[in-house]
Short mmCIF file of C-alpha atoms in Angstrom, two decimals:
data_model
loop_
_atom_site.label_atom_id
_atom_site.label_comp_id
_atom_site.label_asym_id
_atom_site.label_seq_id
_atom_site.Cartn_x
_atom_site.Cartn_y
_atom_site.Cartn_z
CA MET A 950 -62.11 132.82 98.13
CA ARG A 951 -63.69 133.90 94.86
CA PHE A 952 -63.62 131.69 91.77
CA THR A 953 -62.95 133.66 88.59
CA SER A 954 -62.92 130.97 85.88
CA GLU A 955 -63.41 127.28 85.32
CA ARG A 956 -62.69 124.74 82.60
CA ARG A 957 -62.31 121.00 82.10
CA LEU A 958 -58.94 119.40 81.45
CA ASP A 959 -58.93 116.02 79.73
CA GLY A 960 -62.64 115.76 80.46
CA ASP A 961 -62.29 114.62 84.07
CA VAL A 962 -60.29 117.34 85.87
CA LEU A 963 -61.99 120.59 86.84
CA GLU A 964 -59.60 123.56 86.85
CA ARG A 965 -60.76 126.70 88.64
CA GLU A 966 -58.82 129.91 89.02
CA PHE A 967 -59.52 131.89 92.17
CA THR A 968 -58.48 134.91 94.13
CA LEU A 969 -57.97 135.03 97.88
CA GLY A 970 -57.98 138.73 98.60
CA GLU A 971 -55.35 139.91 96.14
CA ILE A 972 -53.64 136.51 95.84
CA PRO A 973 -54.29 134.52 92.63
CA GLY A 974 -54.47 130.75 92.76
CA VAL A 975 -55.61 127.65 90.92
CA LEU A 976 -57.56 124.63 92.16
CA TRP A 977 -57.78 121.32 90.33
CA THR A 978 -60.30 118.68 91.42
CA PRO A 979 -60.97 115.19 90.02
CA GLU A 980 -64.37 114.28 88.68
CA SER A 981 -64.90 112.06 91.70
CA ALA A 982 -64.76 114.97 94.16
CA SER A 983 -68.12 115.90 95.66
CA ALA A 984 -69.76 116.92 98.90
CA SER A 985 -70.67 113.28 99.49
CA ALA A 986 -67.16 112.04 98.65
CA PRO A 987 -64.61 114.75 99.54
CA VAL A 988 -61.03 114.10 98.48
CA PRO A 989 -57.57 114.71 99.98
CA LEU A 990 -55.59 117.78 98.91
CA ILE A 991 -52.01 118.36 97.72
CA LEU A 992 -50.63 121.91 97.88
CA LEU A 993 -48.35 122.44 94.87
CA GLY A 994 -45.34 124.59 95.64
CA HIS A 995 -43.30 126.22 92.87
CA PRO A 996 -40.34 128.59 92.37
CA PRO A 997 -40.94 132.36 92.40
CA LEU A 998 -41.14 132.67 88.61
CA GLY A 999 -44.85 133.45 88.28
CA LEU A 1000 -47.76 131.05 87.90
CA ARG A 1001 -48.08 131.67 84.17
CA LYS A 1002 -44.50 130.57 83.55
CA VAL A 1003 -44.69 127.42 85.67
CA TYR A 1004 -48.31 126.57 84.80
CA PRO A 1005 -47.52 123.66 82.40
CA ARG A 1006 -45.55 121.82 85.07
CA LEU A 1007 -48.12 122.56 87.75
CA ALA A 1008 -50.98 121.38 85.55
CA GLY A 1009 -49.12 118.16 84.81
CA ARG A 1010 -48.59 117.50 88.50
CA ALA A 1011 -52.24 118.34 89.17
CA ARG A 1012 -53.42 115.89 86.51
CA ARG A 1013 -51.40 113.15 88.16
CA ALA A 1014 -52.84 114.05 91.57
CA ALA A 1015 -56.37 113.92 90.12
CA ALA A 1016 -55.68 110.51 88.57
CA ASP A 1017 -54.84 109.30 92.07
CA GLY A 1018 -58.06 110.79 93.45
CA PHE A 1019 -56.61 113.97 94.99
CA ALA A 1020 -57.36 117.65 94.57
CA ALA A 1021 -54.40 119.98 94.01
CA ALA A 1022 -54.04 123.72 94.51
CA THR A 1023 -51.45 126.46 94.29
CA ILE A 1024 -51.15 130.21 94.91
CA GLU A 1025 -48.95 132.93 93.48
CA LEU A 1026 -45.95 133.77 95.67
CA PRO A 1027 -45.36 137.31 96.97
CA GLY A 1028 -43.61 139.54 94.44
CA SER A 1029 -44.17 137.09 91.57
CA GLY A 1030 -46.43 136.96 88.53
CA ASP A 1031 -49.02 139.72 88.49
CA ARG A 1032 -48.57 140.56 92.17
CA PRO A 1033 -46.94 143.90 93.10
CA ARG A 1034 -43.18 144.02 92.72
CA TRP A 1035 -41.23 143.63 95.94
CA ALA A 1036 -38.16 145.84 95.94
CA ALA A 1037 -36.16 143.84 98.49
CA ALA A 1038 -36.78 140.59 96.60
CA GLU A 1039 -35.82 142.20 93.28
CA GLN A 1040 -32.55 143.42 94.79
CA ALA A 1041 -31.79 140.00 96.30
CA ARG A 1042 -32.41 138.31 92.94
CA ALA A 1043 -30.14 140.81 91.21
CA ASP A 1044 -27.39 140.15 93.76
CA LEU A 1045 -27.79 136.40 93.22
CA ARG A 1046 -27.57 136.73 89.43
CA ARG A 1047 -24.50 138.96 89.71
CA ALA A 1048 -22.69 136.47 91.97
CA MET A 1049 -23.54 133.49 89.77
CA GLU A 1050 -22.57 135.25 86.53
CA ALA A 1051 -19.25 136.23 88.10
CA GLY A 1052 -18.65 132.65 89.23
CA GLU A 1053 -18.52 133.75 92.84
CA PRO A 1054 -19.87 131.72 95.77
CA VAL A 1055 -23.36 132.74 96.87
CA GLY A 1056 -22.88 133.97 100.42
CA ASP A 1057 -25.16 133.60 103.41
CA GLU A 1058 -26.14 137.27 103.24
CA ILE A 1059 -27.59 136.90 99.74
CA ILE A 1060 -29.34 133.63 100.58
CA ASP A 1061 -30.90 135.07 103.74
CA ALA A 1062 -32.11 138.20 101.93
CA LEU A 1063 -33.59 136.14 99.11
CA ILE A 1064 -35.29 133.36 101.08
CA LEU A 1065 -36.12 134.34 104.66
CA PRO A 1066 -38.51 137.24 103.84
CA LEU A 1067 -40.20 135.04 101.23
CA VAL A 1068 -40.82 132.38 103.88
CA GLU A 1069 -42.18 134.94 106.35
CA LYS A 1070 -44.58 136.45 103.80
CA SER A 1071 -45.73 133.34 101.95
CA VAL A 1072 -46.35 130.79 104.71
CA PRO A 1073 -49.28 132.71 106.29
CA GLU A 1074 -50.73 133.06 102.80
CA TRP A 1075 -50.51 129.32 102.21
CA GLN A 1076 -52.25 128.77 105.55
CA ALA A 1077 -55.03 131.20 104.62
CA ALA A 1078 -55.45 129.39 101.30
CA LEU A 1079 -55.62 126.10 103.15
CA ASP A 1080 -58.37 127.47 105.41
CA ALA A 1081 -60.41 128.46 102.35
CA LEU A 1082 -59.77 125.24 100.42
CA LEU A 1083 -60.74 122.97 103.31
CA SER A 1084 -64.00 124.89 103.69
CA LEU A 1085 -65.08 123.62 100.26
CA PRO A 1086 -67.41 120.61 100.52
CA GLU A 1087 -65.53 118.60 97.89
CA ILE A 1088 -62.21 118.75 99.78
CA GLY A 1089 -61.88 116.86 103.03
CA GLY A 1090 -58.18 116.26 103.66
CA PRO A 1091 -55.73 114.95 104.68
CA VAL A 1092 -53.30 117.43 103.15
CA GLY A 1093 -49.87 117.04 101.56
CA TYR A 1094 -47.35 119.62 100.36
CA SER A 1095 -45.30 119.05 97.21
CA GLY A 1096 -42.32 120.85 95.67
CA GLY A 1097 -41.51 124.52 95.48
CA VAL A 1098 -39.01 126.50 97.53
CA ILE A 1099 -37.85 123.95 100.09
CA SER A 1100 -37.57 126.53 102.91
CA ILE A 1101 -41.28 127.34 102.52
CA GLY A 1102 -42.05 123.64 102.73
CA ILE A 1103 -39.93 123.26 105.85
CA ARG A 1104 -41.71 126.10 107.63
CA LEU A 1105 -45.14 124.75 106.63
CA ALA A 1106 -44.20 121.27 107.81
CA VAL A 1107 -43.27 122.72 111.21
CA VAL A 1108 -46.17 125.12 111.83
CA GLU A 1109 -49.11 123.60 109.93
CA PRO A 1110 -50.54 120.48 111.64
CA ARG A 1111 -53.01 119.85 108.81
CA ILE A 1112 -50.14 118.88 106.49
CA VAL A 1113 -49.39 115.20 107.13
CA ALA A 1114 -46.73 114.47 104.47
CA ALA A 1115 -44.43 116.49 102.20
CA GLY A 1116 -42.41 115.97 99.05
CA PHE A 1117 -39.46 118.34 98.60
CA PHE A 1118 -37.21 119.18 95.66
CA ALA A 1119 -33.68 119.58 97.03
CA GLY A 1120 -31.53 122.30 95.55
CA SER A 1121 -33.06 125.70 96.24
CA LEU A 1122 -30.80 127.95 98.34
CA VAL A 1123 -31.37 127.26 102.03
CA PRO A 1124 -30.51 129.73 104.82
CA ARG A 1125 -28.61 128.28 107.75
CA ALA A 1126 -31.51 129.18 110.06
CA MET A 1127 -33.73 126.71 108.19
CA PHE A 1128 -31.48 123.81 109.16
CA GLU A 1129 -32.56 124.27 112.77
CA GLU A 1130 -36.22 124.34 111.72
CA ALA A 1131 -35.63 121.15 109.73
CA ARG A 1132 -34.80 119.35 112.96
CA ARG A 1133 -38.38 120.06 114.10
CA VAL A 1134 -39.99 118.42 111.07
CA THR A 1135 -41.72 115.20 112.16
CA ILE A 1136 -44.02 114.33 109.23
CA PRO A 1137 -43.04 111.77 106.55
CA LEU A 1138 -40.80 113.25 103.82
CA HIS A 1139 -39.93 112.30 100.24
CA VAL A 1140 -36.93 114.32 98.98
CA LEU A 1141 -35.83 114.41 95.33
CA LEU A 1142 -32.22 115.34 94.53
CA GLN A 1143 -30.67 115.74 91.08
CA TRP A 1144 -27.09 114.64 91.66
CA ASP A 1145 -25.52 116.87 88.99
CA ASP A 1146 -27.71 119.96 89.46
CA GLU A 1147 -25.44 122.77 88.34
CA GLY A 1148 -27.08 125.34 90.61
CA ASN A 1149 -27.19 123.16 93.70
CA ASP A 1150 -24.73 122.63 96.53
CA ARG A 1151 -25.02 118.87 96.72
CA GLN A 1152 -23.38 118.59 100.13
CA ALA A 1153 -25.69 121.23 101.58
CA SER A 1154 -28.66 119.23 100.29
CA LEU A 1155 -27.34 116.06 101.91
CA ASP A 1156 -26.69 117.92 105.17
CA LEU A 1157 -30.25 119.28 105.12
CA PHE A 1158 -31.66 115.81 104.56
CA ASP A 1159 -29.64 114.56 107.50
CA ALA A 1160 -31.00 117.41 109.65
CA PHE A 1161 -34.68 116.55 109.16
CA GLY A 1162 -36.03 115.27 112.46
CA THR A 1163 -38.66 112.91 111.08
CA LYS A 1164 -38.30 109.16 111.53
CA GLU A 1165 -39.66 108.56 108.02
CA LYS A 1166 -37.65 110.27 105.32
CA THR A 1167 -36.56 109.00 101.92
CA LEU A 1168 -33.95 110.55 99.62
CA HIS A 1169 -34.31 109.81 95.89
CA ALA A 1170 -31.11 110.87 94.14
CA ASN A 1171 -30.92 110.63 90.35
CA MET A 1172 -28.07 111.37 87.97
CA GLY A 1173 -28.53 114.45 85.82
CA GLY A 1174 -28.93 118.20 85.99
CA HIS A 1175 -31.73 120.41 87.22
CA THR A 1176 -33.99 119.75 84.23
CA GLY A 1177 -33.12 116.08 83.89
CA VAL A 1178 -35.59 114.65 86.42
CA PRO A 1179 -36.55 111.17 85.15
CA GLN A 1180 -40.21 110.37 84.63
CA PHE A 1181 -40.15 107.53 87.12
CA ALA A 1182 -39.22 110.02 89.85
CA GLY A 1183 -42.72 111.44 89.53
CA GLU A 1184 -44.16 107.96 89.88
CA ASP A 1185 -42.20 107.47 93.10
CA ALA A 1186 -43.49 110.76 94.49
CA ALA A 1187 -47.06 109.88 93.55
CA GLY A 1188 -46.71 106.58 95.37
CA PHE A 1189 -45.49 108.41 98.46
CA PHE A 1190 -48.59 110.62 98.57
CA ALA A 1191 -50.88 107.69 97.83
CA ARG A 1192 -49.52 105.92 100.92
CA HIS A 1193 -49.98 108.89 103.24
CA LEU A 1194 -53.12 110.65 101.99
CA ARG A 1195 -55.46 107.72 101.40
#
């Protein structure tokens, strides 16, 4: 891990951009973090739109994590942002746009082509980032995972024992194969669902929630579309991580 820039946000949050090989990322740490008082970490997932585009939302979530005494970090997903274009992903996105613009159902073939390779490529990268982040003296764990492509979160929850709790945003397209992996998830989960999300198959989201194998899972469903998440939903998610990471 090589840090490439640093600045202060609001005077008490240190933001540092880094590279891990060719993978860009950002780390936010609260003023309280130090070698003598290492803090827990939340990995901030995001959609494959590029870090620059989603930065305002990520920085807001990181500020809230820092206010609760947690570090937060994210990395650029394969094929997104300034990373090399990925022909298969570009084709899958084009097929998805074409189906949605035509008002056609999005079939399993498109969903699998869009999501499964992304999971296979990105999860090892998240694990490598976690190795590097936990080697820093100011970060001591435990670790949570929040948001992003829900299939990536499912895979991480299954294969990464250092992640002890996860908050998911329901609604991203989920391959059928991920439902079986969901049954193997045993860590506490907090799942947010926008009831009227125009791009979401509500029943599929409910079926996925039912499939999760953990004994501690909470579904927070709110009225409204994809961009209508109420502010108090963030407070509920913050409370979830405070319970499990402190």
